[in-house]
Tab-separated table of C-alpha atoms and ligand atoms in Angstrom:
chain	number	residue	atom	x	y	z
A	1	UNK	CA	34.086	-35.766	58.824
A	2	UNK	CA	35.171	-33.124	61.317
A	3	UNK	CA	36.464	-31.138	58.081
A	4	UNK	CA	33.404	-30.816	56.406
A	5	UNK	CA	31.562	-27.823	56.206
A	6	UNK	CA	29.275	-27.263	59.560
A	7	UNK	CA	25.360	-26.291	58.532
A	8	UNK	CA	22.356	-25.042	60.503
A	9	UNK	CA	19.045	-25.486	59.973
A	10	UNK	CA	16.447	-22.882	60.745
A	11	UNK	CA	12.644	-23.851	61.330
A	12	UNK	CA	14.412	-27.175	61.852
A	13	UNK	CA	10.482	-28.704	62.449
A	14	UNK	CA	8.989	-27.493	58.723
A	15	UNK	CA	8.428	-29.058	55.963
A	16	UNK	CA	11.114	-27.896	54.621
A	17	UNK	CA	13.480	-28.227	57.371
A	18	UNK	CA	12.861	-31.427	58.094
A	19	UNK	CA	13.564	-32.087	54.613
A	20	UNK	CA	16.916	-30.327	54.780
A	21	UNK	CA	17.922	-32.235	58.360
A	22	UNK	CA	17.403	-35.753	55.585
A	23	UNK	CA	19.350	-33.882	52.883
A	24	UNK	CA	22.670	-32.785	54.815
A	25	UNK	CA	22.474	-35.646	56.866
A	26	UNK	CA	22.953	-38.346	54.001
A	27	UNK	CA	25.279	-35.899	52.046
A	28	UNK	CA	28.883	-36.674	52.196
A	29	UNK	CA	29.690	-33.141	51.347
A	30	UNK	CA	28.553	-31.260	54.868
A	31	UNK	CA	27.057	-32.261	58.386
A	32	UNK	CA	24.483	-30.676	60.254
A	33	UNK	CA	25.961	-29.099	63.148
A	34	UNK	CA	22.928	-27.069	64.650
A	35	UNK	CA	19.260	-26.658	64.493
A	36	UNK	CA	17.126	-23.834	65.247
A	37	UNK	CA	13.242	-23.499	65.959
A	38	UNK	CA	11.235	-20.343	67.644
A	39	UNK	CA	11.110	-20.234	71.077
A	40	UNK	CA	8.612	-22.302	72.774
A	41	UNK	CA	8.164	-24.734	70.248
A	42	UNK	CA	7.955	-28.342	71.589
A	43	UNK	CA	11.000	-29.422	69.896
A	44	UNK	CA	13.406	-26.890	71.208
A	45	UNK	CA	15.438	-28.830	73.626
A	46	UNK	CA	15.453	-32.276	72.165
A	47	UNK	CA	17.006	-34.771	70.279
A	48	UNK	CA	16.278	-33.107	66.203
A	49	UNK	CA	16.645	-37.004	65.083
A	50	UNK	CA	14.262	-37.831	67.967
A	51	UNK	CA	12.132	-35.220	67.204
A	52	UNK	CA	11.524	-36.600	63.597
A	53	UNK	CA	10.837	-40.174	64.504
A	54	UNK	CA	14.341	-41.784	64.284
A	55	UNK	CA	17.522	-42.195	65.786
A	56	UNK	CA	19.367	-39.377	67.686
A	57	UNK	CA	21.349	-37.277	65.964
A	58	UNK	CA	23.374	-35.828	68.561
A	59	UNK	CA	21.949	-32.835	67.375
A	60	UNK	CA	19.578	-30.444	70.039
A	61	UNK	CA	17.358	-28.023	68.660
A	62	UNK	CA	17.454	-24.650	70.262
A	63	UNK	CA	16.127	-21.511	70.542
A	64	UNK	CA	19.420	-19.516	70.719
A	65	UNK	CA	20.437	-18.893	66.898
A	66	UNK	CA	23.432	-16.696	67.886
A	67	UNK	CA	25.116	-19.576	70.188
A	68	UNK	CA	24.390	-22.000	67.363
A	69	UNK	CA	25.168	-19.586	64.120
A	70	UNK	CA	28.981	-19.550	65.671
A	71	UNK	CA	29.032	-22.914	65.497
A	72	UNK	CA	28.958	-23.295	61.554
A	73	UNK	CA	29.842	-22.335	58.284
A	74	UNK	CA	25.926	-21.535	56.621
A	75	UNK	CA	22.667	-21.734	57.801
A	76	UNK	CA	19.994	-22.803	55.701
A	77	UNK	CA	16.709	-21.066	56.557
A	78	UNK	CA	13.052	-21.879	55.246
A	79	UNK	CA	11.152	-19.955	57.759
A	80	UNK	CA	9.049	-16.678	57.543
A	81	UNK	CA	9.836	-13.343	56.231
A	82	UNK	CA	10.512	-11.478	60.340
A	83	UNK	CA	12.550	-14.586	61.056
A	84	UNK	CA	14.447	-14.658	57.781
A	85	UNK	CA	15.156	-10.840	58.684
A	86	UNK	CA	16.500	-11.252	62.102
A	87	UNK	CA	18.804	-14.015	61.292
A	88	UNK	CA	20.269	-12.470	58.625
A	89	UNK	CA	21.703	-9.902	60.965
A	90	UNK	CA	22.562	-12.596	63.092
A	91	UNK	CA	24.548	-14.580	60.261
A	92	UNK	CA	25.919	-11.115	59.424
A	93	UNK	CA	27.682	-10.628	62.844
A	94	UNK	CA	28.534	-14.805	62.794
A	95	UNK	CA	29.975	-14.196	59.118
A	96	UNK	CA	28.108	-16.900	57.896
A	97	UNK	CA	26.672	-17.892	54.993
A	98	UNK	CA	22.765	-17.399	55.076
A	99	UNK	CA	20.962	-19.188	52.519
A	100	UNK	CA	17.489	-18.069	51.815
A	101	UNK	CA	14.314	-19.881	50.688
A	102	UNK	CA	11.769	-18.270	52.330
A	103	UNK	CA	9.240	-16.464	50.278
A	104	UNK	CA	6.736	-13.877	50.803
A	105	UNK	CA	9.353	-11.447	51.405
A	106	UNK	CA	7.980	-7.749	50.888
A	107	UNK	CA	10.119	-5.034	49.924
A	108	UNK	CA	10.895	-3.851	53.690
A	109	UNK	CA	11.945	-7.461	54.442
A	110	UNK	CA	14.372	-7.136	51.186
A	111	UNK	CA	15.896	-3.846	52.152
A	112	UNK	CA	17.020	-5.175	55.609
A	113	UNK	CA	18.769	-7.648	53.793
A	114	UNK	CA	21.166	-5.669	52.692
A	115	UNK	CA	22.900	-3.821	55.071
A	116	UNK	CA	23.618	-7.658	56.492
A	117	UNK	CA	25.201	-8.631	52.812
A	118	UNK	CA	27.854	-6.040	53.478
A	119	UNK	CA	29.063	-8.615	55.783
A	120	UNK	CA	27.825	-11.427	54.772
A	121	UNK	CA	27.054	-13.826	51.478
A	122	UNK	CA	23.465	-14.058	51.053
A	123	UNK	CA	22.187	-17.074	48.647
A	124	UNK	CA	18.390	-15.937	48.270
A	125	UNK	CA	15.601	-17.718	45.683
A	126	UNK	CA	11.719	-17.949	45.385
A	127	UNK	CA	13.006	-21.445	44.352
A	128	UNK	CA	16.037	-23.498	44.487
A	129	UNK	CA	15.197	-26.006	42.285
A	130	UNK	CA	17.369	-26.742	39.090
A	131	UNK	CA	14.404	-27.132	36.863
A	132	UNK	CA	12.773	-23.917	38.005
A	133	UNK	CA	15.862	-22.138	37.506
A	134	UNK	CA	16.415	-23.185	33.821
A	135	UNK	CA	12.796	-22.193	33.454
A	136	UNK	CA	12.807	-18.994	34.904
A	137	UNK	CA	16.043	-18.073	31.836
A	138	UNK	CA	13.627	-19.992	29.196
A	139	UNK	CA	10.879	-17.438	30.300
A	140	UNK	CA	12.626	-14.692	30.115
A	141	UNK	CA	14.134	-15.808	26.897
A	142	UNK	CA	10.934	-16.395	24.922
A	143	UNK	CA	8.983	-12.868	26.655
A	144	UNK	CA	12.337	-11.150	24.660
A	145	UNK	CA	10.816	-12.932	21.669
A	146	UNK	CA	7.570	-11.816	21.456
A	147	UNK	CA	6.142	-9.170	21.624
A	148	UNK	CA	3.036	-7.794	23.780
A	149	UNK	CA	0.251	-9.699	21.369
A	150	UNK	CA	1.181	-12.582	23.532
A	151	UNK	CA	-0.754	-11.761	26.836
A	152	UNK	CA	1.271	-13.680	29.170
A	153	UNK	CA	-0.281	-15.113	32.668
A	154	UNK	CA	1.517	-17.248	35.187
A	155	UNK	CA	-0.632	-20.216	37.552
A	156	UNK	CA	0.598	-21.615	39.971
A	157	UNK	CA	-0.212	-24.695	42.542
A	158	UNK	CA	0.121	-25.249	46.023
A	159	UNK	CA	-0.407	-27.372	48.855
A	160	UNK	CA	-2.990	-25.865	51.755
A	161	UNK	CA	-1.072	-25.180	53.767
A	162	UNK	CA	1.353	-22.567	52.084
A	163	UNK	CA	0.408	-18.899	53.710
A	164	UNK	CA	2.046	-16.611	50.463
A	165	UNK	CA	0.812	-16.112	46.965
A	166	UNK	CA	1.577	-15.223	44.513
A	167	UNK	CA	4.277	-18.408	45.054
A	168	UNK	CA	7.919	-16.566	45.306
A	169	UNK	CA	8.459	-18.945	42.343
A	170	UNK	CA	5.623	-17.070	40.178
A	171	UNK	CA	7.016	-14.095	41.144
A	172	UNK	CA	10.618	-14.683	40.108
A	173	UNK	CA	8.760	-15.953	36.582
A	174	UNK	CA	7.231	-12.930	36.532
A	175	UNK	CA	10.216	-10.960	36.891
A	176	UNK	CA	12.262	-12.808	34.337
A	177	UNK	CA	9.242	-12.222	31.369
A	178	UNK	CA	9.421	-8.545	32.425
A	179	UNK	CA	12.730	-8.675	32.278
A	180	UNK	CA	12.523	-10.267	28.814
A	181	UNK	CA	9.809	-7.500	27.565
A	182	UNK	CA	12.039	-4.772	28.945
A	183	UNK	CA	9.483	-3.763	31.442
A	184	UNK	CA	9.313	-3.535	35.266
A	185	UNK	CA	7.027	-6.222	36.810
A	186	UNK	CA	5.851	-3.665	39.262
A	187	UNK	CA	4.188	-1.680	36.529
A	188	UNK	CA	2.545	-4.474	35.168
A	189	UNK	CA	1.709	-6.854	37.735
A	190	UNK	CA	-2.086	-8.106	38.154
A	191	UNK	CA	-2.501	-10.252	40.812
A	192	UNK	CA	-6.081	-11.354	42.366
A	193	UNK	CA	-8.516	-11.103	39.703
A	194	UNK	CA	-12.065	-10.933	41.253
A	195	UNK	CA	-15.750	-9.528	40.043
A	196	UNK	CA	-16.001	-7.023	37.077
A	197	UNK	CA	-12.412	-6.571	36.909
A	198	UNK	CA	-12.610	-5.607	32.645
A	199	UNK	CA	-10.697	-6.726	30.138
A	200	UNK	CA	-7.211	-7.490	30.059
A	201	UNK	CA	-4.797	-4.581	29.951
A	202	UNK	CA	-2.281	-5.270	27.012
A	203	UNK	CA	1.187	-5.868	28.131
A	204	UNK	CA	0.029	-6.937	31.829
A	205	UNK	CA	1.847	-10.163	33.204
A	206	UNK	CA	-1.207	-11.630	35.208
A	207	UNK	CA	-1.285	-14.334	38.423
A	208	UNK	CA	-3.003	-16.807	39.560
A	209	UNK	CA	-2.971	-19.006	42.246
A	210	UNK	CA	-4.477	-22.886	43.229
A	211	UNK	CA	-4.223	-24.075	46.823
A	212	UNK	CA	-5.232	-27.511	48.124
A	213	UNK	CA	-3.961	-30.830	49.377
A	214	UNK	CA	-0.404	-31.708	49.098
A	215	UNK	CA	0.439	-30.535	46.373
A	216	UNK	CA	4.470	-30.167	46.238
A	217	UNK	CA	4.128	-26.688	43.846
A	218	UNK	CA	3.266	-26.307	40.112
A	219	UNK	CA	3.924	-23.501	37.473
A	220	UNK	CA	2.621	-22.945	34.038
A	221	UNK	CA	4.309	-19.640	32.121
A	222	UNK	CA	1.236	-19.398	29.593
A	223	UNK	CA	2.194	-16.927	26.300
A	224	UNK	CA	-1.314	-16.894	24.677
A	225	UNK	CA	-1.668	-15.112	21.148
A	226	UNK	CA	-4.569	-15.048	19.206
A	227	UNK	CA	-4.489	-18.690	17.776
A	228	UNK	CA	-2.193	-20.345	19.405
A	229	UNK	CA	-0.732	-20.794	22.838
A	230	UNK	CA	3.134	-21.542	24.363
A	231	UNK	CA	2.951	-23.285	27.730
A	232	UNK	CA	6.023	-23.476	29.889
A	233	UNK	CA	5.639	-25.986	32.675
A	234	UNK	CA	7.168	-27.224	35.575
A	235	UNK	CA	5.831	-29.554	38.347
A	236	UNK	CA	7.552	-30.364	41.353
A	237	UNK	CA	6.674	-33.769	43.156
A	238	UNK	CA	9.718	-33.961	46.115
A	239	UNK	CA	10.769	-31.082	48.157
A	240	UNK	CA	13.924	-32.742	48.100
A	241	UNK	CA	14.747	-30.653	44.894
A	242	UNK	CA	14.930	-28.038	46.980
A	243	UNK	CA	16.642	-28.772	49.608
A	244	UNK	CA	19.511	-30.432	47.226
A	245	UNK	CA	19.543	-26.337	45.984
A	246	UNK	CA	19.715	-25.455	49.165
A	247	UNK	CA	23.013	-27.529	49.871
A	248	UNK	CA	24.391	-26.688	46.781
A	249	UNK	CA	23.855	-22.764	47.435
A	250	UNK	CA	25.204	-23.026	50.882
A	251	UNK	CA	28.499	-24.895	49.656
A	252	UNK	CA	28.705	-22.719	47.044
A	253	UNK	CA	28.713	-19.637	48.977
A	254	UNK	CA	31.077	-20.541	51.601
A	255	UNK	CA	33.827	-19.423	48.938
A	256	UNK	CA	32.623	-16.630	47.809
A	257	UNK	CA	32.968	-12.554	48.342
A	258	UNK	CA	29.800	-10.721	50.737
A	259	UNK	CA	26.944	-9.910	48.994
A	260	UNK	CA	23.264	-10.731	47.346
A	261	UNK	CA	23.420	-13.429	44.961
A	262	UNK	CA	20.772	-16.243	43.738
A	263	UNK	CA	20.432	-19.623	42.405
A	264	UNK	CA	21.051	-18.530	38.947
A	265	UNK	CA	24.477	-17.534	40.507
A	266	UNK	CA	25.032	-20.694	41.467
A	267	UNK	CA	23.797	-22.817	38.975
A	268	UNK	CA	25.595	-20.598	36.536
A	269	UNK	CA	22.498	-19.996	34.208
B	1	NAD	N1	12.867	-21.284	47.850
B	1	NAD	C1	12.423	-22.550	47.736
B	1	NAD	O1	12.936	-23.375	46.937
B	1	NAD	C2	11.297	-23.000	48.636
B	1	NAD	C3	10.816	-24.307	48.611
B	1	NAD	C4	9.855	-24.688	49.532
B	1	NAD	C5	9.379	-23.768	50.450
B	1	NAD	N2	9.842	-22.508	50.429
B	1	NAD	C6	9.438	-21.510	51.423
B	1	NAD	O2	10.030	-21.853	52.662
B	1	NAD	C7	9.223	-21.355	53.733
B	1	NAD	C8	8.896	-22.491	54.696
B	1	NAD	O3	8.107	-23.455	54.047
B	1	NAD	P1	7.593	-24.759	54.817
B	1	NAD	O4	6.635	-25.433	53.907
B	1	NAD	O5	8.754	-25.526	55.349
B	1	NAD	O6	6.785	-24.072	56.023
B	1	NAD	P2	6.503	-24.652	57.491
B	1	NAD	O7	5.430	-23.793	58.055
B	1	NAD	O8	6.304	-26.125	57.419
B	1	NAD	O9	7.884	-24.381	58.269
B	1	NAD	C9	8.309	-23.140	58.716
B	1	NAD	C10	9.086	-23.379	59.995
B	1	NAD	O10	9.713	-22.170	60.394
B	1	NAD	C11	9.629	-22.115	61.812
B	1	NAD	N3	9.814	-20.732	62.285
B	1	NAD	C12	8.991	-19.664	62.127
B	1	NAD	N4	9.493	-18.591	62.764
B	1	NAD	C13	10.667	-18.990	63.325
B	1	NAD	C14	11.666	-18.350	64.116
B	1	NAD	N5	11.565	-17.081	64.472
B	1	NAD	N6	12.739	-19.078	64.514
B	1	NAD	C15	12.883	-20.366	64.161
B	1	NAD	N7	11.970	-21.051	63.414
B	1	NAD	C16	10.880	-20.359	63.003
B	1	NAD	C17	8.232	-22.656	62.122
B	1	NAD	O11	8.090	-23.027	63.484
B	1	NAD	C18	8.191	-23.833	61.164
B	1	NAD	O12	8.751	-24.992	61.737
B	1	NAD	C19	7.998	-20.724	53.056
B	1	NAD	O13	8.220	-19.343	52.903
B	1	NAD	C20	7.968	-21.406	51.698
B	1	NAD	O14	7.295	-20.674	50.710
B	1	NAD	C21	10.779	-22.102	49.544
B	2	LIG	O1	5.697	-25.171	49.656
B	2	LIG	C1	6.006	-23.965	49.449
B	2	LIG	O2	5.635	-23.048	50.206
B	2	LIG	C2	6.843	-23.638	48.276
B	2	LIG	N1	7.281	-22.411	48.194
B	2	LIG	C3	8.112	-21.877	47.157
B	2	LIG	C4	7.355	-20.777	46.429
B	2	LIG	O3	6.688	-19.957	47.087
B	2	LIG	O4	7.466	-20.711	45.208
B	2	LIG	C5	8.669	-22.934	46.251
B	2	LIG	C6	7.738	-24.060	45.991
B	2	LIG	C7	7.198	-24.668	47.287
């Protein structure tokens, strides 16, 4: 047990860390050896099985990511984009793996990434699902197959609580129909259609997003022509998909070389 690779968990409290304390606890592959939430938060301190309603752990949550970072071999972090930031200089100077999920990441949050992968492997995906993943390479495969008659619009789902949209997932569907059309998503982007906004530019890759109740996270990839329509779906109805992702990104990357990579990386899509 002692051998097994030693994993943190950032915004150890979320929904999603929570859900990655269940998933590395009940894996035979890794053990949690360290939890992390911001300072002054309720759990920092105590007991992270406590903290979620169960037995202890023998796990305390803190507030010092440094002290704990030495401690392990990856850190899995669902968080927010100035966190993710920070503690990928602090993996960086640890050598750790950092595993990224969080989205909402703007281009200045990106670029600081990178000066920390010259140290460091950095595993880093809108989603981390497997499903997701094998439809982000189907999207980009059928955008290479048609051509700009099919106006092509991606809607997405969430619960009410989630603060980003477009989802990171839309956005790396986005990117991989660009990529299929040969064209960069920043050129042709429309997000946020509201009032007299006129007709549809041809060749635009459009967004929109749903938020309410609980919902886990849904994406359509919609290629509509004029009479007919491709839909590309996928629903998710368990977080644990992601989380398993997450393990399997952070295992993965404990072998590899520093640098950027992704799930499709990992997965080897
Ligand atoms: N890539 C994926 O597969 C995937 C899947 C689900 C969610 N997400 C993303 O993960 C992120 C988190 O989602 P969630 O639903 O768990 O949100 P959440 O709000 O439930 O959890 C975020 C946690 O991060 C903690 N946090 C914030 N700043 C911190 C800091 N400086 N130090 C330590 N902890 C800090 C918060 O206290 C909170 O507990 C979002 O960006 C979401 O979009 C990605
Ligand atoms: O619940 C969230 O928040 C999710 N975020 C990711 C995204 O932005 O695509 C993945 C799905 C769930």
């Amino acid at each position: 047990m002692a051998d097994l690779p030693g994993l943190v968990v950032t915004g150890a409290s979320g929904r999603m860390g929570q859900m990655l304390i269940r998933t590395i606890t009940s894996s035979d592959r890794a053990r949690l050896v360290g939890c992390v939430e911001r300072s002054g938060h309720d759990w920092v301190g105590r007991d992270v099985g406590e903290c979620m309603g169960g037995p202890a752990m023998g796990v305390i949550v803190s507030d010092d990511a440094p002290t704990v970072f030495a401690k392990a071999q990856a850190v899995i972090d669902f968080t927010a984009p100035t966190a993710t930031v920070e503690f990928a200089a602090l993996a960086a100077q640890a050598g750790i793996v950092h595993v990224i999920g969080t989205t909402g990441m703007e281009g200045d949050h990106i670029a600081q990434l990178t000066p920390a992968a010259t140290r460091a492997v950095i595993v880093r995906a809108g989603n981390m699902s497997l499903g997701v993943n094998l439809l982000t390479r189907l999207t980009q495969k059928v955008a290479a197959a048609l051509d700009a008659d099919w106006d092509i619009e991606v809607v997405e789902a969430h619960h009410r609580m989630k603060v980003d949209a477009p989802s990171g997932t839309a956005l790396m569907l986005g990117e991989a129909a660009a990529q299929g059309r040969g064209v960069s998503l920043t050129d042709v982007r429309d997000s946020g259609r509201d009032g007299i906004t006129g007709a549809r530019k041809r060749g635009d890759i459009g967004f929109a997003a749903i938020r309410g109740g609980d919902v886990v996270g849904e994406h359509d990839v919609i290629f509509a022509a004029d009479g007919e329509r491709i839909v590309l779906r996928h629903l998710a109805t368990d977080r644990a998909i992601f989380a398993r992702g997450a393990l399997r990104a952070a295992l993965w990357g404990i072998g590899q070389k520093p640098g950027e990579y992704d799930m499709m990386d990992v997965l080897g899509l």
